[in-house]
Short mmCIF file of C-alpha atoms in Angstrom, two decimals:
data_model
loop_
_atom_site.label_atom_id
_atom_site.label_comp_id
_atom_site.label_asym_id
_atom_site.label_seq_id
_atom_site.Cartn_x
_atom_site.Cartn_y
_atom_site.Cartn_z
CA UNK C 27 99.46 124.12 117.84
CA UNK C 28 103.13 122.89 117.34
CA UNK C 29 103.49 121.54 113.71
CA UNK C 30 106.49 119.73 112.36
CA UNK C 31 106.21 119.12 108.29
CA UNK C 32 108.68 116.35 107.04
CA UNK C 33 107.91 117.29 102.87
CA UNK C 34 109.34 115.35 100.50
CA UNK C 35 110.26 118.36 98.05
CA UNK C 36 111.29 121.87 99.41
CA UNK C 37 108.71 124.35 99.82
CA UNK C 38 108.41 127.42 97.25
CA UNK C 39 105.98 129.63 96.63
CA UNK C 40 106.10 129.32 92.59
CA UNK C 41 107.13 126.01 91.50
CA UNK C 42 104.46 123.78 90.58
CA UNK C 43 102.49 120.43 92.36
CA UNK C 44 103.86 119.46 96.09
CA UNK C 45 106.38 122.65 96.93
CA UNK C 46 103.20 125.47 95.98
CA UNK C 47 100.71 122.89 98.35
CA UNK C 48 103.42 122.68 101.49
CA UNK C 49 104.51 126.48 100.90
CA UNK C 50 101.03 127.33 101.49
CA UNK C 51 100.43 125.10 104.10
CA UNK C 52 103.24 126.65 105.83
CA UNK C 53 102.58 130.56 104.98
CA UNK C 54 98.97 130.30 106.29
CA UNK C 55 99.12 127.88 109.32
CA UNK C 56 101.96 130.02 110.77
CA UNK C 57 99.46 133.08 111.24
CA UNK C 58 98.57 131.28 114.58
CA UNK C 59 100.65 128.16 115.22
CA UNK C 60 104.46 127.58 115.56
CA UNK C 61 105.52 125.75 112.52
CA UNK C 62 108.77 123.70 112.19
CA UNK C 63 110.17 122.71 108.95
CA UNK C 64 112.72 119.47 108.10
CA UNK C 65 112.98 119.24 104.90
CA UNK C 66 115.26 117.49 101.81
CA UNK C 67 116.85 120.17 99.87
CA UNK C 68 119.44 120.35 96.72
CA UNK C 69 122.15 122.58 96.35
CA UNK C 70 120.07 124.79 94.14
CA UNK C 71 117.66 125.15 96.25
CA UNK C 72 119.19 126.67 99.15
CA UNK C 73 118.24 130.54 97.81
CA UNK C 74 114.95 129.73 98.31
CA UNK C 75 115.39 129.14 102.12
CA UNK C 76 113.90 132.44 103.54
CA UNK C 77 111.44 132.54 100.89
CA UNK C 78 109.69 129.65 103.45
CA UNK C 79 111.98 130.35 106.36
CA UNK C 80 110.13 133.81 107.51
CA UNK C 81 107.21 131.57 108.37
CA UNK C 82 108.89 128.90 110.36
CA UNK C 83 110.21 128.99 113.53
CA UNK C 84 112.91 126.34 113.22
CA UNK C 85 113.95 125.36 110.22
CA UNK C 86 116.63 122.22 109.48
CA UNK C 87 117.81 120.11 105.99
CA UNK C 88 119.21 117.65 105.11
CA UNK C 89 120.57 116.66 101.19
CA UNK C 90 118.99 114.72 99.11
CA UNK C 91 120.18 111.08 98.87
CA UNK C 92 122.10 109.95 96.18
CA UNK C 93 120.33 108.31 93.05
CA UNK C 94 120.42 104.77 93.12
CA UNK C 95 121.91 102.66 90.21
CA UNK C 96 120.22 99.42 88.91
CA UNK C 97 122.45 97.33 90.76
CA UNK C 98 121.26 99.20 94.09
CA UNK C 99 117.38 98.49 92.94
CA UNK C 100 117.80 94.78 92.31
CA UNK C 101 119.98 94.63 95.37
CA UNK C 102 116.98 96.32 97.75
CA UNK C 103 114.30 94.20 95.84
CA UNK C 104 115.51 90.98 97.04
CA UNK C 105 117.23 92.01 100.20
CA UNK C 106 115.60 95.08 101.75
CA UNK C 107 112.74 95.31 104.14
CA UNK C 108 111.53 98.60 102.54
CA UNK C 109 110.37 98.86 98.52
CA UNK C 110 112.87 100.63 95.79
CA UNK C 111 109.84 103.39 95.88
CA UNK C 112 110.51 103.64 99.52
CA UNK C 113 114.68 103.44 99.43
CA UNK C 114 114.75 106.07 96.85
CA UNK C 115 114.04 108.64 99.76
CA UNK C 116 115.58 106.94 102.41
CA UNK C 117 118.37 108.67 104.02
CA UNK C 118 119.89 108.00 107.50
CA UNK C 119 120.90 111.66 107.75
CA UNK C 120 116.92 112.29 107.63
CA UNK C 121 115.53 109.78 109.95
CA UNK C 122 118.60 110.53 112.48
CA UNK C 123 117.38 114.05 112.66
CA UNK C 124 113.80 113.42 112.72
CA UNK C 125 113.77 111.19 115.77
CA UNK C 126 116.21 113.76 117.16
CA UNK C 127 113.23 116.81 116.90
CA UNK C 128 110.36 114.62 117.74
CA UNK C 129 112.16 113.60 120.73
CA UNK C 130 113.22 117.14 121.55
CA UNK C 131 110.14 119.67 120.81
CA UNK C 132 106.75 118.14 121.93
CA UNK C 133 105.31 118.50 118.88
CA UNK C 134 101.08 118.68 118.89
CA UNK C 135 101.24 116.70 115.53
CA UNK C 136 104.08 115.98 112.90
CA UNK C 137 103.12 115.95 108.74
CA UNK C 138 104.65 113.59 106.28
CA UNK C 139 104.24 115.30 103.27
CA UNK C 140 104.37 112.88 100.19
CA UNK C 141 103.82 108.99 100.92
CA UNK C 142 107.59 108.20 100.90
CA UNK C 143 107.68 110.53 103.75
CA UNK C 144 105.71 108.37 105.75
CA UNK C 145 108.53 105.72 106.39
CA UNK C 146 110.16 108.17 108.60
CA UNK C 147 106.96 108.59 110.86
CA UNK C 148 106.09 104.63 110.61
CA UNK C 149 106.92 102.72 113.68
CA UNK C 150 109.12 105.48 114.67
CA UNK C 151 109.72 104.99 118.69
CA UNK C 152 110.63 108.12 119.41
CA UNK C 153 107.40 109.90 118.62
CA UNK C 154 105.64 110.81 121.87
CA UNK C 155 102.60 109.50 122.02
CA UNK C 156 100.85 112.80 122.55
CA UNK C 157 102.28 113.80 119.25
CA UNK C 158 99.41 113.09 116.53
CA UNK C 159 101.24 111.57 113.14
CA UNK C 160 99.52 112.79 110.27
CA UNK C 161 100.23 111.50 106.62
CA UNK C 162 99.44 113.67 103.94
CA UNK C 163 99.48 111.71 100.66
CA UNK C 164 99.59 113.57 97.55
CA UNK C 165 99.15 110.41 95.40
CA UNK C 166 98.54 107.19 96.63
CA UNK C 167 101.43 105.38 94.74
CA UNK C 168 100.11 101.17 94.65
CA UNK C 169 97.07 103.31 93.08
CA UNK C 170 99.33 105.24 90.66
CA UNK C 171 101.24 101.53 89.42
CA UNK C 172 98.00 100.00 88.60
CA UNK C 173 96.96 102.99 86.57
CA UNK C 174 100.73 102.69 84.57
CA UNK C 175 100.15 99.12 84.14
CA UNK C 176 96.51 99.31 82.62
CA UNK C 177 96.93 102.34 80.77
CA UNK C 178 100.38 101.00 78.84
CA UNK C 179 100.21 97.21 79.54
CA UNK C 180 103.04 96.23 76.96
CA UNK C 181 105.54 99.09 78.29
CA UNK C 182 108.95 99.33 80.01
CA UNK C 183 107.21 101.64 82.80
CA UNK C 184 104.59 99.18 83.13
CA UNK C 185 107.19 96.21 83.93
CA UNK C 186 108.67 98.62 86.64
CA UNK C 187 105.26 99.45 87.73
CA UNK C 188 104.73 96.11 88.38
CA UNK C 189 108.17 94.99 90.21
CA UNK C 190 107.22 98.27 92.47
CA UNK C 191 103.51 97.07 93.08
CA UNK C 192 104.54 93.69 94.41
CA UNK C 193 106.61 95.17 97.35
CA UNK C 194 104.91 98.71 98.00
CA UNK C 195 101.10 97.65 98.22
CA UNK C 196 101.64 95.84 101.67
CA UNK C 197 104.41 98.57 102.73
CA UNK C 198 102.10 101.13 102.04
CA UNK C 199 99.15 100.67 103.53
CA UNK C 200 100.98 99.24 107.00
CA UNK C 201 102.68 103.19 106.95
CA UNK C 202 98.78 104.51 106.76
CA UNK C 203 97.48 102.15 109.41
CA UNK C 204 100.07 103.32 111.13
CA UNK C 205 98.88 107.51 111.11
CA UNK C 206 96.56 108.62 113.54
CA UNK C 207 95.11 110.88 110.41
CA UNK C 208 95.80 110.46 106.29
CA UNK C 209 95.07 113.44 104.26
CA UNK C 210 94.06 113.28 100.60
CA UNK C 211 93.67 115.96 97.86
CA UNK C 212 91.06 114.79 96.66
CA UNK C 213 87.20 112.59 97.34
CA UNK C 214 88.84 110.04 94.72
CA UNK C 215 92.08 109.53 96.50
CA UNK C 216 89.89 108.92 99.98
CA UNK C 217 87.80 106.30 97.83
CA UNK C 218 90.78 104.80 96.39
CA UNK C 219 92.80 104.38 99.89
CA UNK C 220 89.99 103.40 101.16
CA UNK C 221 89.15 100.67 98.47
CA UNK C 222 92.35 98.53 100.27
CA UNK C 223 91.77 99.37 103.46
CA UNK C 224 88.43 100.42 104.89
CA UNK C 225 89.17 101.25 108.04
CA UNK C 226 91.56 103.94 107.90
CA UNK C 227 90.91 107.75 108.38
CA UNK C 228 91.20 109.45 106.19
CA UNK C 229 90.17 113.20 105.12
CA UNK C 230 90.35 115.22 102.72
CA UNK C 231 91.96 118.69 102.41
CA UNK C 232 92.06 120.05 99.40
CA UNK C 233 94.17 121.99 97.18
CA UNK C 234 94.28 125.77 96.61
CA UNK C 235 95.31 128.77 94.64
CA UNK C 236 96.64 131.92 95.09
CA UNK C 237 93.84 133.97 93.53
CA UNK C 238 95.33 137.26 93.78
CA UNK C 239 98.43 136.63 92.23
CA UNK C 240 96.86 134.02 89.59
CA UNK C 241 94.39 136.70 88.24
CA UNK C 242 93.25 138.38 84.80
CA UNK C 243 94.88 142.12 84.66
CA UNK C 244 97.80 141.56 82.60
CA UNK C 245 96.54 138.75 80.48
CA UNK C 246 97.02 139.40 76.86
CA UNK C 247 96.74 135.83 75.21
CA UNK C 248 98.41 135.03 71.67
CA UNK C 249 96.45 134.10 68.87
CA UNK C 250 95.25 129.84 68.90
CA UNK C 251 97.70 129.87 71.88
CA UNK C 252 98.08 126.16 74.16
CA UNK C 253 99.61 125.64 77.29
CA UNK C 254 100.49 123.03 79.27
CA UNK C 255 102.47 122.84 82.55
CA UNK C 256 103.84 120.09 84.81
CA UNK C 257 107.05 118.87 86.25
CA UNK C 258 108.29 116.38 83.75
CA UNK C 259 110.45 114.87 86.56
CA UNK C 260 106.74 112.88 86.93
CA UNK C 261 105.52 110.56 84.53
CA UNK C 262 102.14 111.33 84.32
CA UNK C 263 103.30 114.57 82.91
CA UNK C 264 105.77 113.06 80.89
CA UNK C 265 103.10 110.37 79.11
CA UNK C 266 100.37 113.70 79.11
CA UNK C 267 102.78 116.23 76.94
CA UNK C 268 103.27 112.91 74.82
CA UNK C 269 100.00 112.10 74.08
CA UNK C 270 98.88 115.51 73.44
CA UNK C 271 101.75 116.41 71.07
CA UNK C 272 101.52 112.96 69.04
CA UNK C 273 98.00 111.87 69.11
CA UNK C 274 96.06 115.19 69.39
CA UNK C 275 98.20 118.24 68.23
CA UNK C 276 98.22 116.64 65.07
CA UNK C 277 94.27 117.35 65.00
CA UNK C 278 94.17 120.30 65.95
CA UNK C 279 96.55 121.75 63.51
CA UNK C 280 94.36 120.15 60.49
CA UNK C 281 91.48 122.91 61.85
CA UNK C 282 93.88 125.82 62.77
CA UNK C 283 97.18 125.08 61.61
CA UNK C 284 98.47 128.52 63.37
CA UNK C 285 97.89 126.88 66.45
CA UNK C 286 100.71 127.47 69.09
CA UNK C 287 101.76 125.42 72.18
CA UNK C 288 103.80 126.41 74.96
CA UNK C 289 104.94 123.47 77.04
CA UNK C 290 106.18 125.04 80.09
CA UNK C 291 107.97 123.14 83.75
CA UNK C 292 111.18 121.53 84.51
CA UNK C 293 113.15 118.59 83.86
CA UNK C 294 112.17 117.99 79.92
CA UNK C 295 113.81 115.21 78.97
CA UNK C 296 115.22 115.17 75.13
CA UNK C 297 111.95 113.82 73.42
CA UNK C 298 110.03 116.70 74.59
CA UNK C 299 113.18 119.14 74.17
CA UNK C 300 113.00 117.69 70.30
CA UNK C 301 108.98 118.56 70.19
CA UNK C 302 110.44 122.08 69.83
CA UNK C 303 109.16 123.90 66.82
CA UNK C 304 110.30 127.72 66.00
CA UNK C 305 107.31 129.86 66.32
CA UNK C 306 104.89 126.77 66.87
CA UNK C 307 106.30 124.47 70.01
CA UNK C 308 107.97 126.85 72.72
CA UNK C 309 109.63 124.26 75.68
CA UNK C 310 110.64 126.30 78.01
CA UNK C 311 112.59 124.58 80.76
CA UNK C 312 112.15 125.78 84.36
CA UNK C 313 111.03 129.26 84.47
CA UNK C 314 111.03 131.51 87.88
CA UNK C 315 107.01 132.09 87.08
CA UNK C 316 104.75 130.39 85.55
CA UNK C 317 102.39 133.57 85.46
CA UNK C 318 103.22 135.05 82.28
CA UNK C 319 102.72 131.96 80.61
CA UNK C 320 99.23 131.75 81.69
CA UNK C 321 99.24 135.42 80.77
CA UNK C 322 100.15 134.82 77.13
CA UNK C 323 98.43 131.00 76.30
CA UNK C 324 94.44 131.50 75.53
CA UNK C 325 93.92 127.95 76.83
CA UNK C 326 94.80 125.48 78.83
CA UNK C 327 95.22 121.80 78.43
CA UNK C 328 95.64 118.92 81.20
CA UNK C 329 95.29 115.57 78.96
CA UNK C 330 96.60 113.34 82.46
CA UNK C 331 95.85 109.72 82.01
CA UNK C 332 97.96 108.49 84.84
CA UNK C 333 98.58 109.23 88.48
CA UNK C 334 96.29 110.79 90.71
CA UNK C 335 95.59 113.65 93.34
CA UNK C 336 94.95 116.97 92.79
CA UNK C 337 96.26 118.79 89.66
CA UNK C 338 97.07 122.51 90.90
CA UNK C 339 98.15 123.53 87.48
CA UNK C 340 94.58 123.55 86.82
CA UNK C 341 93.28 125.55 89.75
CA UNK C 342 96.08 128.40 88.62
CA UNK C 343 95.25 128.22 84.72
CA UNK C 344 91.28 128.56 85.60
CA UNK C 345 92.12 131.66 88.64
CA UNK C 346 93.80 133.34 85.45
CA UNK C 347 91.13 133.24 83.34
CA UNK C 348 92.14 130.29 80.84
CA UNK C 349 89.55 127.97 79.57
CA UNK C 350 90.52 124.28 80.66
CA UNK C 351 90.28 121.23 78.29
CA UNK C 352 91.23 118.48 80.60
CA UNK C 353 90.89 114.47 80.39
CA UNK C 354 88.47 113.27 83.79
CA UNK C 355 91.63 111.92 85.50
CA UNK C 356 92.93 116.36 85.02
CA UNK C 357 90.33 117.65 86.43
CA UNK C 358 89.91 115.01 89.35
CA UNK C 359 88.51 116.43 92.19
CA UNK C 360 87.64 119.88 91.40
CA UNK C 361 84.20 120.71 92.06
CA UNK C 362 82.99 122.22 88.83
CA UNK C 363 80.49 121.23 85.96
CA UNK C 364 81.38 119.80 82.37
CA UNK C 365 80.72 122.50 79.88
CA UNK C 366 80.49 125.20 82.26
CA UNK C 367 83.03 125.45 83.97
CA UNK C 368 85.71 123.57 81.87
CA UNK C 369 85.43 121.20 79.02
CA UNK C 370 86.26 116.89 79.68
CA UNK C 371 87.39 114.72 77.06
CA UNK C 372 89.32 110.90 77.56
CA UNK C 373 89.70 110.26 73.47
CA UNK C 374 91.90 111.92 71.56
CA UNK C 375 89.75 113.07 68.75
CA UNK C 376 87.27 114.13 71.35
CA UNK C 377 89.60 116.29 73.32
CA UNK C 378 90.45 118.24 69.84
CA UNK C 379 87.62 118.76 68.68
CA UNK C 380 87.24 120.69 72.22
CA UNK C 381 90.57 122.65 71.82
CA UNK C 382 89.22 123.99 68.47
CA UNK C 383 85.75 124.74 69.58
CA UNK C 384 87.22 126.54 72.49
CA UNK C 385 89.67 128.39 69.89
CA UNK C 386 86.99 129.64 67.34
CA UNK C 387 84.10 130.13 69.93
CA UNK C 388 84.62 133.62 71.55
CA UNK C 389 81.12 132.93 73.53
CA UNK C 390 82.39 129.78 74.53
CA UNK C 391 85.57 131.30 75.31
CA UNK C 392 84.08 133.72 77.85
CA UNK C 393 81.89 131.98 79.53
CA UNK C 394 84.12 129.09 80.67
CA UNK C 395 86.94 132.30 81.02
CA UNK C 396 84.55 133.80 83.73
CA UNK C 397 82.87 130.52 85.39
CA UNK C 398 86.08 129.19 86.03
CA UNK C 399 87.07 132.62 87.54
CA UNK C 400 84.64 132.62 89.72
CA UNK C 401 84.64 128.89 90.75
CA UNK C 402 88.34 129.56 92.16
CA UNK C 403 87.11 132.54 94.08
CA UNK C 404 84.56 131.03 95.59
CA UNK C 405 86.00 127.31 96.35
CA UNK C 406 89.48 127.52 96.12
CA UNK C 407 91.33 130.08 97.83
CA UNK C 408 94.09 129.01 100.06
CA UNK C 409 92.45 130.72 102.85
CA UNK C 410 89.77 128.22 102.57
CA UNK C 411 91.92 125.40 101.47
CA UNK C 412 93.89 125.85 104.98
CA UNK C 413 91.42 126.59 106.97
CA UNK C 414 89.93 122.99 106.47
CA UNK C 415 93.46 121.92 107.43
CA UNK C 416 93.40 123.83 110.53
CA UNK C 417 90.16 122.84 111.27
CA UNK C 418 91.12 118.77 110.46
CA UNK C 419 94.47 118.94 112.61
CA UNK C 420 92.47 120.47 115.99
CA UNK C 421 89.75 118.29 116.14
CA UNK C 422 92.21 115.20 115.94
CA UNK C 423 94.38 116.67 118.91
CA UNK C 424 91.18 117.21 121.55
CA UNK C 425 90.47 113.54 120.71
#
C-alpha cells in the first residue's frame, strides 16, 4: 500500500501520547508499504527529522500556525464556518500542500492523525476517489467538552468547553461521516462516537509499547517513589497532576511522609513548576527519555478524570515493571483485571489508600510488577498493535 499520514504533532520515537503512536505507526508499516509523511513541525523540532525520516519515502512540513489571540477566537466564533477547535490548526500552507500530494501520488489511503486533522481530508475535492480517507481520532473532542463541563461545572475551562461544544459537535461528526474508515484507541471511544452517530465505521486499533526498550534490567526504584507523566500542554494532564498533588498527596504523606513524587513531561505551567519540593516534588520539564524515570519511581500513578483515548503512559510504566494506580477513565481501554493487573480508584481517599498499600505491600508489589509485565508482552506490543492496523487499512481498500 501507499500511505500518506497528515499527524497533527510530529512523530518521535520518545515523546509521550500522539508523536510515540504515529512514530510507530510509521516505523512498522514501512517494513512493507511506501509511507509518506506531511506533517506540522516547530523550529525545535526539525533535529528530529531523520529520526522518522529513514522510514518514509517522502517526507514534507509545514510550520505550525500562529497562536490565535482572543480577539481572533471571538472573531471565528461568530464569523467562521469552521469551530475555534478547528481554526487553531488551520493553516493554508497545510491544506495547499495536501491537495497538492493527494492530487499528485495516488495514494491507496491517506491518515488524519488527530481529529483537527480531519478538516484537511473533509470535503477535500482533490482526493481521488480510489484514495480511501481514513480518520484516526485520538480523542473524540465534543466527547472530551462534555467531560470538562460535568467534571468542573462552575469553571473557566468549563465556560470554554461549552462555547467550543456549541460549534464543534455538528462540525465534527460531518468530518467523520465524511471518512470512508474512523479509527479509535480504544472500545470506549468507538461507543462514544458511536453514541452521536450510529452509523459510522468505526474500528478500533489500539495502542502499543515498545516492550524491549520499556523493560525491567536497569530498574532500581527509590524508596516510596511516585511518578506521573503527561504532556501538560493537555488539560487532562494538567487537572490530573492537580488533583493528585492537592487532594491525594496530602494523604498519602500522613501514612509515609517520605513519600517522593516525580512529575515528569513538558510544558509545566507555573502552578505545577511551584509544586516543586527539594528532595520530595522533582518537576522535571521535558526530558530526552522518559525511561530512567520509570527506572527510578516504584509506582506509577494516572489519576485522569477528563479526556479520553488511550493513555500510553500507562502501557510504558506497566512494560517497565511499575505497579499502576490509575482512576477508570487512566486505565480506559486496556484489557487487564482490577487488582491483578493494576489497582482502580475514582475518590481521592480511595486512590491513597491504594498508593500506600502498594508502597508497604512487597507481595502486592510483585505481583501487579509481574502481571502487568506480562499483560504488555502478551497484548501490547507494537508488532501487534500495527498489525491490526495493517490488517484494518487492507480490508477497506479490496472493498
Amino acid at each position: 500500500m501507499k500511505i500518506l499520514f497528515i499527524p497533527k504533532v510530529f512523530p518521535h520515537s520518545r515523546i509521550v501520547g500522539g508523536p510515540i503512536i504515529i512514530y510507530n505507526r510509521i516505523k512498522h508499516l514501512s517494513a512493507n508499504h511506501e509511507i509518506h509523511l506531511l506533517a506540522f513541525i516547530k523550529e525545535e523540532q526539525k533535529q528530529y527529522i531523520n529520526t522518522v525520516g529513514k522510514f518514509c519515502k517522502k517526507l514534507e512540513y509545514v510550520p505550525y500556525p500562529p497562536k490565535r489571540g482572543i480577539a481572533g477566537n471571538i472573531f471565528d466564533f461568530f464569523f467562521s464556518s469552521r469551530p475555534n477547535y478547528m481554526i487553531q490548526e488551520y493553516s493554508k500552507k497545510m491544506e495547499q500542500k495536501v491537495s497538492e500530494m493527494v492530487s499528485k501520488e495516488n495514494y491507496d489511503v491517506v491518515i488524519s492523525e488527530f481529529t483537527m486533522m480531519a478538516q484537511y481530508l473533509y470535503k477535500n475535492k482533490f482526493i481521488p476517489k480510489t484514495t480511501k480517507k481514513v480518520m484516526s481520532v485520538h480523542e473524540c473532542y465534543t466527547v472530551a467538552r462534555l467531560k470538562i463541563m460535568k467534571k468542573k461545572p462552575l469553571s473557566w475551562d468549563a465556560v470554554k468547553a461549552f462555547f467550543y461544544y456549541i460549534r464543534l459537535r455538528p462540525y465534527e461528526f460531518k468530518m467523520y461521516a465524511d471518512a470512508d474508515l474512523v479509527l479509535t484507541l480504544t472500545p470506549e471511544g468507538r461507543e462514544e462516537i458511536l453514541h452521536y452517530k450510529k452509523d459510522l465505521p468505526v474500528k478500533i486499533v489500539p495502542h502499543g509499547v515498545d516492550i524491549d526498550y520499556f523493560d525491567l534490567k536497569d530498574r532500581k526504584p527509590e524508596r516510596n517513589s511516585i511518578m506521573f507523566l503527561g504532556n501538560f500542554g493537555h488539560l487532562p494532564n494538567v487537572d490530573g497532576i492537580e488533583y493528585f498533588y492537592e487532594e491525594i498527596l496530602p494523604m498519602i504523606r500522613k501514612e509515609i511522609p517520605d513519600v517522593k513524587l516525580f512529575i515528569v513531561g513538558q510544558n509545566p505551567n507555573q502552578k505545577i513548576m511551584d509544586f516543586a519540593e527539594k528532595g520530595k516534588v522533582i518537576v522535571t520539564g521535558f526530558v530526552d527519555s522518559v525511561k530512567p524515570y520509570f527506572d527510578r519511581s516504584k509506582i506509577s500513578v494516572v489519576p485522569i478524570r477528563l479526556g479520553g483515548g488511550f493513555r500510553g503512559k500507562a502501557l510504558e510504566a506497566m512494560s517497565c515493571g511499575l505497579p499502576l494506580v490509575s482512576t477508570a477513565l487512566g486505565a480506559e481501554g486496556i484489557q487487564g483485571k482490577d487488582g491483578e493487573h493494576f489497582l482502580i480508584a475514582d475518590k481521592p481517599e480511595e486512590f491513597a489508600a491504594k498508593v500506600c498499600q502498594v508502597l508497604t505491600d512487597n507481595n502486592l508489589y510483585q505481583k501487579l510488577s509481574e502481571n502487568g509485565r506480562k499483560l504488555m508482552e502478551d497484548k501490547y506490543s507494537w508488532q501487534q498493535g500495527v498489525k491490526k492496523l495493517e490488517s484494518t487499512l487492507k480490508e477497506l481498500i479490496t472493498e
